[in-house]
Coordinates of C-alpha atoms in Angstrom, one line a residue:
M4 CA 6.7 -0.7 14.8
P5 CA 6.0 -2.8 11.4
V6 CA 7.1 -2.1 8.0
V7 CA 4.0 -2.1 6.3
L8 CA 4.6 -3.1 2.1
V9 CA 1.9 -2.4 -0.2
H10 CA 2.3 -4.0 -3.6
G11 CA 1.7 -2.7 -7.1
V12 CA -0.8 -4.3 -10.2
P13 CA -1.2 -6.7 -11.2
E14 CA 1.8 -7.9 -8.3
T15 CA 0.7 -9.5 -5.4
A16 CA 2.2 -9.6 -2.0
E17 CA 4.6 -12.0 -3.1
V18 CA 6.7 -9.0 -4.5
W19 CA 8.5 -8.2 -1.8
D20 CA 9.5 -11.7 -0.7
E21 CA 13.4 -11.0 -1.7
L22 CA 13.4 -7.7 0.5
R23 CA 11.6 -8.7 3.7
P24 CA 14.5 -10.6 5.1
L25 CA 16.7 -7.8 3.9
L26 CA 14.8 -5.1 6.7
G27 CA 15.7 -7.0 9.6
R28 CA 12.7 -5.9 11.2
D29 CA 9.0 -7.0 11.4
S30 CA 7.3 -6.8 8.3
V31 CA 3.7 -6.9 7.2
T32 CA 2.2 -7.4 3.6
L33 CA -1.0 -6.4 2.7
S34 CA -2.8 -7.9 -0.5
L35 CA -4.8 -5.6 -2.3
P36 CA -8.3 -7.4 -3.0
G37 CA -8.3 -8.3 -6.4
F38 CA -4.6 -8.9 -6.5
G39 CA -3.9 -12.2 -4.8
A40 CA -6.7 -11.4 -2.1
P41 CA -10.5 -11.9 -2.6
L42 CA -12.6 -9.0 -4.0
P43 CA -15.4 -8.6 -1.6
E44 CA -19.0 -9.7 -2.8
G45 CA -20.4 -6.3 -4.2
A46 CA -17.1 -4.5 -4.0
T47 CA -16.6 -1.9 -6.6
P48 CA -12.8 -1.7 -7.0
T49 CA -12.4 2.1 -7.5
K50 CA -9.6 4.3 -6.5
E51 CA -12.3 5.0 -3.1
F52 CA -12.4 1.2 -2.6
Y53 CA -8.9 0.8 -2.2
A54 CA -8.0 3.8 -0.3
D55 CA -11.0 2.9 2.1
W56 CA -9.5 -0.2 2.4
L57 CA -5.7 0.4 3.0
A58 CA -6.7 2.9 6.3
N59 CA -8.8 0.3 7.5
A60 CA -6.0 -2.2 6.8
L61 CA -3.4 0.2 8.5
K62 CA -5.6 1.2 11.6
E63 CA -5.8 -3.0 12.3
L64 CA -2.0 -2.6 12.7
D65 CA 0.0 -1.2 16.2
G66 CA 1.5 1.6 15.1
P67 CA 2.9 3.7 14.4
I68 CA 4.0 2.8 10.6
D69 CA 6.3 2.7 8.1
L70 CA 4.7 2.7 5.2
V71 CA 6.1 1.3 1.4
G72 CA 4.3 1.3 -1.5
H73 CA 5.0 0.6 -5.1
D74 CA 3.1 1.5 -8.0
W75 CA -1.2 1.5 -7.5
G76 CA 0.2 0.7 -3.6
A77 CA 2.6 4.3 -4.0
L78 CA -0.7 5.8 -4.6
L79 CA -2.5 4.1 -2.3
T80 CA 0.5 4.8 0.2
A81 CA 0.2 8.9 -0.6
R82 CA -3.4 8.6 0.1
A83 CA -3.5 7.1 3.3
A84 CA -0.7 9.1 4.5
T85 CA -2.3 12.5 3.5
N86 CA -5.4 11.5 4.9
G87 CA -4.3 11.8 8.8
A88 CA -6.2 8.7 9.1
V89 CA -3.9 6.5 9.9
P90 CA -0.9 7.1 12.5
L91 CA 2.1 6.5 10.0
R92 CA 6.0 7.0 11.0
S93 CA 7.3 7.5 7.9
W94 CA 6.1 6.8 4.1
V95 CA 7.5 6.4 0.9
M96 CA 6.3 5.9 -2.7
D97 CA 7.6 5.0 -5.5
V98 CA 6.4 6.6 -8.7
A99 CA 5.6 10.1 -7.2
C100 CA 6.2 11.5 -10.8
V101 CA 2.8 9.7 -11.4
Y102 CA 1.4 13.2 -10.4
H103 CA 3.4 14.9 -13.0
P104 CA 1.4 16.7 -15.7
S105 CA 3.2 15.2 -18.9
Y106 CA 3.2 11.7 -17.1
V107 CA 2.9 9.3 -19.8

């Protein structure tokens, strides 16, 4: 069971480099297209594009998965966790407050 780490914006997957050795288990970092990985030709970088991209990337991994998201990656993590298309064992996000109406 891997821990899958999804970075935010404008970071890249390298934001996880110091944490990964401390986890004591297998981990995978995903690089959002356009942020540490090329944006596919013709892709329109919308929320739906990134949500589909993450779901497809997670489906390629052996699950169940422990998913960790930071910043934009956290929002995408919440989406992946709630659409039921990916076998997650657990998930966590660090910006849940972004859903509050008075969040600035």
